[in-house]
Amino acid sequence: MPKGCEEGILKGMYKLSSTKSTDKKVTLQAQLFGSGAILNEVLRAQQILADDYGVGCDVWSVTSYSEMAREARSVHRVNNLHPGKTPEKSYLETVLEGIEGPFISSSDNVRLVADQIREWVPGDYVVLGTDGFGRSDTREQLRRHFEIDAESVAFATLNAISKHCNFDKGRLPKALKDLEIDPEKVDPLYA
């Protein structure tokens, strides 16, 4: 267990690693959320982004989207029922305070699991998940099929930052090719 993350493990997430952008045009620090076994893919995406695109990002290990959502709803309820008091902040709001994002979540779960916290994420939030029909294959193939592998996380990040800073959108078609992502593939939701 990394030192200093005990509270984050219990409350739902903690920052695991950071890289800095070497592309001076990229002014935002992307935030990548990974949970469970998919965390290794998110860390690999961080490395791809740094090495191939000069894009820095923080990786957060998410131990429980549900725990963060429950606690945030509870804090929201308390604030609503005590309008005369200074509003409290949930753990999620506290750890993400001042961070612009974009925020990209990848999970072996359906998108709805990570989407529970959308209300409290302070910027654009892209959720990747395994929505679609049940399948049987290797983890590697399933992650590619559902577009939650490192390459898909890296592309989702590049696409998100191109909307908010000076990452050249014209580089996205080449990124698709370099990352071996087929833009004409059938949507995994229906495949």
PDB file of C-alpha atoms in Angstrom:
ATOM      1  CA  MET A   1       0.000   0.000   0.000  1.00  0.00           C
ATOM      2  CA  PRO A   2       1.469   3.392  -0.947  1.00  0.00           C
ATOM      3  CA  LYS A   3       2.164   5.597   2.091  1.00  0.00           C
ATOM      4  CA  GLY A   4      -0.382   8.328   2.811  1.00  0.00           C
ATOM      5  CA  CYS A   5      -3.277   6.812   0.885  1.00  0.00           C
ATOM      6  CA  GLU A   6      -5.051   5.014   3.728  1.00  0.00           C
ATOM      7  CA  GLU A   7      -7.891   7.561   3.911  1.00  0.00           C
ATOM      8  CA  GLY A   8      -8.333   7.511   0.138  1.00  0.00           C
ATOM      9  CA  ILE A   9      -8.552   3.730   0.066  1.00  0.00           C
ATOM     10  CA  LEU A  10     -11.370   3.807   2.614  1.00  0.00           C
ATOM     11  CA  LYS A  11     -13.159   6.858   1.166  1.00  0.00           C
ATOM     12  CA  GLY A  12     -13.029   5.747  -2.461  1.00  0.00           C
ATOM     13  CA  MET A  13      -9.916   6.981  -4.284  1.00  0.00           C
ATOM     14  CA  TYR A  14      -6.394   8.321  -4.015  1.00  0.00           C
ATOM     15  CA  LYS A  15      -3.823   9.796  -6.377  1.00  0.00           C
ATOM     16  CA  LEU A  16      -1.362   7.112  -7.392  1.00  0.00           C
ATOM     17  CA  SER A  17       0.985   8.793  -9.861  1.00  0.00           C
ATOM     18  CA  SER A  18       1.605  11.962 -11.860  1.00  0.00           C
ATOM     19  CA  THR A  19       3.430  12.937 -15.024  1.00  0.00           C
ATOM     20  CA  LYS A  20       3.968  16.436 -16.403  1.00  0.00           C
ATOM     21  CA  SER A  21       3.291  17.594 -19.948  1.00  0.00           C
ATOM     22  CA  THR A  22       6.316  18.180 -22.117  1.00  0.00           C
ATOM     23  CA  ASP A  23       4.088  19.627 -24.860  1.00  0.00           C
ATOM     24  CA  LYS A  24       3.966  23.270 -23.765  1.00  0.00           C
ATOM     25  CA  LYS A  25       0.662  23.797 -25.634  1.00  0.00           C
ATOM     26  CA  VAL A  26      -1.093  21.330 -23.344  1.00  0.00           C
ATOM     27  CA  THR A  27      -2.210  23.504 -20.456  1.00  0.00           C
ATOM     28  CA  LEU A  28      -4.505  21.074 -18.641  1.00  0.00           C
ATOM     29  CA  GLN A  29      -3.515  18.116 -16.500  1.00  0.00           C
ATOM     30  CA  ALA A  30      -5.756  15.186 -17.440  1.00  0.00           C
ATOM     31  CA  GLN A  31      -7.084  13.077 -14.567  1.00  0.00           C
ATOM     32  CA  LEU A  32      -7.346   9.335 -15.212  1.00  0.00           C
ATOM     33  CA  PHE A  33      -9.456   7.150 -12.929  1.00  0.00           C
ATOM     34  CA  GLY A  34      -8.873   3.405 -12.844  1.00  0.00           C
ATOM     35  CA  SER A  35     -10.384   0.797 -10.601  1.00  0.00           C
ATOM     36  CA  GLY A  36      -9.458  -2.769  -9.865  1.00  0.00           C
ATOM     37  CA  ALA A  37      -7.655  -4.762 -12.523  1.00  0.00           C
ATOM     38  CA  ILE A  38      -8.104  -2.030 -15.146  1.00  0.00           C
ATOM     39  CA  LEU A  39      -5.785   0.254 -13.141  1.00  0.00           C
ATOM     40  CA  ASN A  40      -2.791  -1.308 -14.919  1.00  0.00           C
ATOM     41  CA  GLU A  41      -4.282  -0.272 -18.279  1.00  0.00           C
ATOM     42  CA  VAL A  42      -4.781   3.274 -16.991  1.00  0.00           C
ATOM     43  CA  LEU A  43      -1.150   3.413 -15.853  1.00  0.00           C
ATOM     44  CA  ARG A  44      -0.098   2.157 -19.283  1.00  0.00           C
ATOM     45  CA  ALA A  45      -2.253   4.885 -20.879  1.00  0.00           C
ATOM     46  CA  GLN A  46      -0.454   7.460 -18.717  1.00  0.00           C
ATOM     47  CA  GLN A  47       2.863   6.213 -20.093  1.00  0.00           C
ATOM     48  CA  ILE A  48       1.616   6.284 -23.714  1.00  0.00           C
ATOM     49  CA  LEU A  49       0.360   9.842 -23.255  1.00  0.00           C
ATOM     50  CA  ALA A  50       3.658  10.995 -21.770  1.00  0.00           C
ATOM     51  CA  ASP A  51       5.977   9.150 -24.167  1.00  0.00           C
ATOM     52  CA  ASP A  52       4.117   9.544 -27.458  1.00  0.00           C
ATOM     53  CA  TYR A  53       2.172  12.796 -27.061  1.00  0.00           C
ATOM     54  CA  GLY A  54       3.921  14.818 -24.359  1.00  0.00           C
ATOM     55  CA  VAL A  55       0.696  14.892 -22.331  1.00  0.00           C
ATOM     56  CA  GLY A  56       0.924  14.733 -18.550  1.00  0.00           C
ATOM     57  CA  CYS A  57      -1.782  13.319 -16.341  1.00  0.00           C
ATOM     58  CA  ASP A  58      -2.564  12.160 -12.851  1.00  0.00           C
ATOM     59  CA  VAL A  59      -3.705   8.591 -12.242  1.00  0.00           C
ATOM     60  CA  TRP A  60      -6.173   7.976  -9.442  1.00  0.00           C
ATOM     61  CA  SER A  61      -6.834   4.531  -8.020  1.00  0.00           C
ATOM     62  CA  VAL A  62     -10.574   4.277  -7.450  1.00  0.00           C
ATOM     63  CA  THR A  63     -11.422   1.794  -4.729  1.00  0.00           C
ATOM     64  CA  SER A  64     -15.176   2.504  -4.682  1.00  0.00           C
ATOM     65  CA  TYR A  65     -17.313   4.717  -6.893  1.00  0.00           C
ATOM     66  CA  SER A  66     -20.292   3.653  -4.798  1.00  0.00           C
ATOM     67  CA  GLU A  67     -18.720   4.758  -1.512  1.00  0.00           C
ATOM     68  CA  MET A  68     -17.867   8.178  -2.952  1.00  0.00           C
ATOM     69  CA  ALA A  69     -21.379   8.592  -4.369  1.00  0.00           C
ATOM     70  CA  ARG A  70     -23.052   7.574  -1.088  1.00  0.00           C
ATOM     71  CA  GLU A  71     -20.939   9.977   0.937  1.00  0.00           C
ATOM     72  CA  ALA A  72     -21.434  12.840  -1.552  1.00  0.00           C
ATOM     73  CA  ARG A  73     -25.229  12.314  -1.530  1.00  0.00           C
ATOM     74  CA  SER A  74     -25.220  12.293   2.260  1.00  0.00           C
ATOM     75  CA  VAL A  75     -23.251  15.568   2.394  1.00  0.00           C
ATOM     76  CA  HIS A  76     -25.595  17.062  -0.224  1.00  0.00           C
ATOM     77  CA  ARG A  77     -28.598  16.076   1.926  1.00  0.00           C
ATOM     78  CA  VAL A  78     -27.100  17.638   5.053  1.00  0.00           C
ATOM     79  CA  ASN A  79     -26.362  20.859   3.147  1.00  0.00           C
ATOM     80  CA  ASN A  80     -29.922  21.005   1.788  1.00  0.00           C
ATOM     81  CA  LEU A  81     -31.446  20.501   5.229  1.00  0.00           C
ATOM     82  CA  HIS A  82     -29.203  23.109   6.884  1.00  0.00           C
ATOM     83  CA  PRO A  83     -29.354  26.105   4.544  1.00  0.00           C
ATOM     84  CA  GLY A  84     -28.135  28.535   7.221  1.00  0.00           C
ATOM     85  CA  LYS A  85     -24.850  26.696   7.817  1.00  0.00           C
ATOM     86  CA  THR A  86     -21.647  26.780   5.790  1.00  0.00           C
ATOM     87  CA  PRO A  87     -21.957  23.936   3.269  1.00  0.00           C
ATOM     88  CA  GLU A  88     -19.843  20.865   3.890  1.00  0.00           C
ATOM     89  CA  LYS A  89     -17.862  19.181   1.116  1.00  0.00           C
ATOM     90  CA  SER A  90     -17.694  15.505   0.357  1.00  0.00           C
ATOM     91  CA  TYR A  91     -14.379  13.677   0.174  1.00  0.00           C
ATOM     92  CA  LEU A  92     -14.639  13.608  -3.619  1.00  0.00           C
ATOM     93  CA  GLU A  93     -15.265  17.358  -3.829  1.00  0.00           C
ATOM     94  CA  THR A  94     -12.375  17.981  -1.439  1.00  0.00           C
ATOM     95  CA  VAL A  95      -9.759  15.901  -3.286  1.00  0.00           C
ATOM     96  CA  LEU A  96     -10.784  17.246  -6.701  1.00  0.00           C
ATOM     97  CA  GLU A  97     -11.105  20.875  -5.580  1.00  0.00           C
ATOM     98  CA  GLY A  98      -9.220  23.189  -7.908  1.00  0.00           C
ATOM     99  CA  ILE A  99      -8.601  20.504 -10.526  1.00  0.00           C
ATOM    100  CA  GLU A 100      -9.962  21.368 -13.971  1.00  0.00           C
ATOM    101  CA  GLY A 101      -9.597  18.031 -15.683  1.00  0.00           C
ATOM    102  CA  PRO A 102     -10.664  16.606 -18.036  1.00  0.00           C
ATOM    103  CA  PHE A 103     -11.480  13.460 -16.099  1.00  0.00           C
ATOM    104  CA  ILE A 104     -11.420  10.071 -17.835  1.00  0.00           C
ATOM    105  CA  SER A 105     -12.596   6.928 -16.079  1.00  0.00           C
ATOM    106  CA  SER A 106     -11.986   3.393 -17.341  1.00  0.00           C
ATOM    107  CA  SER A 107     -13.544   0.399 -15.683  1.00  0.00           C
ATOM    108  CA  ASP A 108     -14.296  -3.275 -16.289  1.00  0.00           C
ATOM    109  CA  ASN A 109     -17.810  -2.416 -15.070  1.00  0.00           C
ATOM    110  CA  VAL A 110     -20.661  -0.884 -17.037  1.00  0.00           C
ATOM    111  CA  ARG A 111     -20.446   2.900 -17.350  1.00  0.00           C
ATOM    112  CA  LEU A 112     -23.224   3.422 -14.820  1.00  0.00           C
ATOM    113  CA  VAL A 113     -20.898   2.391 -11.966  1.00  0.00           C
ATOM    114  CA  ALA A 114     -18.379   5.204 -12.598  1.00  0.00           C
ATOM    115  CA  ASP A 115     -21.119   7.584 -13.702  1.00  0.00           C
ATOM    116  CA  GLN A 116     -22.494   7.680 -10.121  1.00  0.00           C
ATOM    117  CA  ILE A 117     -20.050  10.453  -9.216  1.00  0.00           C
ATOM    118  CA  ARG A 118     -20.584  12.678 -12.284  1.00  0.00           C
ATOM    119  CA  GLU A 119     -22.495  15.306 -10.290  1.00  0.00           C
ATOM    120  CA  TRP A 120     -19.455  15.994  -8.098  1.00  0.00           C
ATOM    121  CA  VAL A 121     -16.691  15.864 -10.718  1.00  0.00           C
ATOM    122  CA  PRO A 122     -15.695  19.505 -11.391  1.00  0.00           C
ATOM    123  CA  GLY A 123     -15.070  19.270 -15.135  1.00  0.00           C
ATOM    124  CA  ASP A 124     -15.682  17.244 -18.262  1.00  0.00           C
ATOM    125  CA  TYR A 125     -16.053  13.600 -17.282  1.00  0.00           C
ATOM    126  CA  VAL A 126     -15.603  10.836 -19.866  1.00  0.00           C
ATOM    127  CA  VAL A 127     -16.643   7.386 -18.679  1.00  0.00           C
ATOM    128  CA  LEU A 128     -15.459   4.249 -20.451  1.00  0.00           C
ATOM    129  CA  GLY A 129     -17.032   0.945 -19.486  1.00  0.00           C
ATOM    130  CA  THR A 130     -18.171  -2.465 -20.634  1.00  0.00           C
ATOM    131  CA  ASP A 131     -21.707  -1.682 -21.780  1.00  0.00           C
ATOM    132  CA  GLY A 132     -22.909  -4.312 -24.221  1.00  0.00           C
ATOM    133  CA  PHE A 133     -23.618  -7.986 -24.483  1.00  0.00           C
ATOM    134  CA  GLY A 134     -21.833 -10.587 -22.408  1.00  0.00           C
ATOM    135  CA  ARG A 135     -18.773 -12.060 -24.066  1.00  0.00           C
ATOM    136  CA  SER A 136     -16.154 -14.677 -23.420  1.00  0.00           C
ATOM    137  CA  ASP A 137     -12.597 -13.995 -24.523  1.00  0.00           C
ATOM    138  CA  THR A 138      -9.225 -13.014 -23.078  1.00  0.00           C
ATOM    139  CA  ARG A 139      -9.125  -9.911 -20.885  1.00  0.00           C
ATOM    140  CA  GLU A 140      -6.921  -8.207 -23.456  1.00  0.00           C
ATOM    141  CA  GLN A 141      -9.398  -8.847 -26.278  1.00  0.00           C
ATOM    142  CA  LEU A 142     -12.408  -7.886 -24.164  1.00  0.00           C
ATOM    143  CA  ARG A 143     -10.808  -4.621 -23.102  1.00  0.00           C
ATOM    144  CA  ARG A 144     -10.029  -3.770 -26.719  1.00  0.00           C
ATOM    145  CA  HIS A 145     -13.577  -4.768 -27.765  1.00  0.00           C
ATOM    146  CA  PHE A 146     -15.195  -2.557 -25.108  1.00  0.00           C
ATOM    147  CA  GLU A 147     -12.686   0.264 -25.724  1.00  0.00           C
ATOM    148  CA  ILE A 148     -11.390   0.396 -22.161  1.00  0.00           C
ATOM    149  CA  ASP A 149      -7.779  -0.645 -22.768  1.00  0.00           C
ATOM    150  CA  ALA A 150      -4.766   1.672 -22.437  1.00  0.00           C
ATOM    151  CA  GLU A 151      -4.917   2.789 -26.060  1.00  0.00           C
ATOM    152  CA  SER A 152      -8.609   3.657 -25.772  1.00  0.00           C
ATOM    153  CA  VAL A 153      -8.011   5.560 -22.529  1.00  0.00           C
ATOM    154  CA  ALA A 154      -5.138   7.447 -24.182  1.00  0.00           C
ATOM    155  CA  PHE A 155      -7.296   8.387 -27.173  1.00  0.00           C
ATOM    156  CA  ALA A 156     -10.240   9.445 -24.990  1.00  0.00           C
ATOM    157  CA  THR A 157      -7.817  11.669 -23.086  1.00  0.00           C
ATOM    158  CA  LEU A 158      -6.358  13.237 -26.236  1.00  0.00           C
ATOM    159  CA  ASN A 159      -9.852  13.854 -27.580  1.00  0.00           C
ATOM    160  CA  ALA A 160     -10.979  15.453 -24.301  1.00  0.00           C
ATOM    161  CA  ILE A 161      -7.971  17.748 -23.958  1.00  0.00           C
ATOM    162  CA  SER A 162      -8.216  18.813 -27.616  1.00  0.00           C
ATOM    163  CA  LYS A 163     -11.558  20.407 -26.735  1.00  0.00           C
ATOM    164  CA  HIS A 164     -10.117  22.512 -23.909  1.00  0.00           C
ATOM    165  CA  CYS A 165      -6.542  23.420 -24.676  1.00  0.00           C
ATOM    166  CA  ASN A 166      -4.158  23.736 -27.537  1.00  0.00           C
ATOM    167  CA  PHE A 167      -3.638  20.045 -28.241  1.00  0.00           C
ATOM    168  CA  ASP A 168      -4.031  20.030 -32.023  1.00  0.00           C
ATOM    169  CA  LYS A 169      -7.284  18.270 -32.958  1.00  0.00           C
ATOM    170  CA  GLY A 170      -5.664  17.591 -36.336  1.00  0.00           C
ATOM    171  CA  ARG A 171      -3.399  15.069 -34.587  1.00  0.00           C
ATOM    172  CA  LEU A 172      -6.356  12.883 -33.553  1.00  0.00           C
ATOM    173  CA  PRO A 173      -6.707  10.870 -36.818  1.00  0.00           C
ATOM    174  CA  LYS A 174      -3.007   9.918 -36.664  1.00  0.00           C
ATOM    175  CA  ALA A 175      -3.407   9.060 -32.966  1.00  0.00           C
ATOM    176  CA  LEU A 176      -6.247   6.671 -33.881  1.00  0.00           C
ATOM    177  CA  LYS A 177      -3.991   4.979 -36.401  1.00  0.00           C
ATOM    178  CA  ASP A 178      -0.973   4.876 -34.079  1.00  0.00           C
ATOM    179  CA  LEU A 179      -3.084   3.425 -31.274  1.00  0.00           C
ATOM    180  CA  GLU A 180      -4.610   0.899 -33.709  1.00  0.00           C
ATOM    181  CA  ILE A 181      -8.176   1.988 -32.974  1.00  0.00           C
ATOM    182  CA  ASP A 182     -10.656   1.325 -35.769  1.00  0.00           C
ATOM    183  CA  PRO A 183     -13.078   4.273 -35.952  1.00  0.00           C
ATOM    184  CA  GLU A 184     -15.402   2.242 -38.228  1.00  0.00           C
ATOM    185  CA  LYS A 185     -15.750  -0.667 -35.785  1.00  0.00           C
ATOM    186  CA  VAL A 186     -19.287  -1.450 -34.643  1.00  0.00           C
ATOM    187  CA  ASP A 187     -20.183   0.212 -31.327  1.00  0.00           C
ATOM    188  CA  PRO A 188     -19.529  -2.419 -28.616  1.00  0.00           C
ATOM    189  CA  LEU A 189     -22.945  -1.626 -27.136  1.00  0.00           C
ATOM    190  CA  TYR A 190     -24.507  -3.326 -30.168  1.00  0.00           C
ATOM    191  CA  ALA A 191     -21.776  -5.741 -31.297  1.00  0.00           C
TER     192      ALA A 191
END
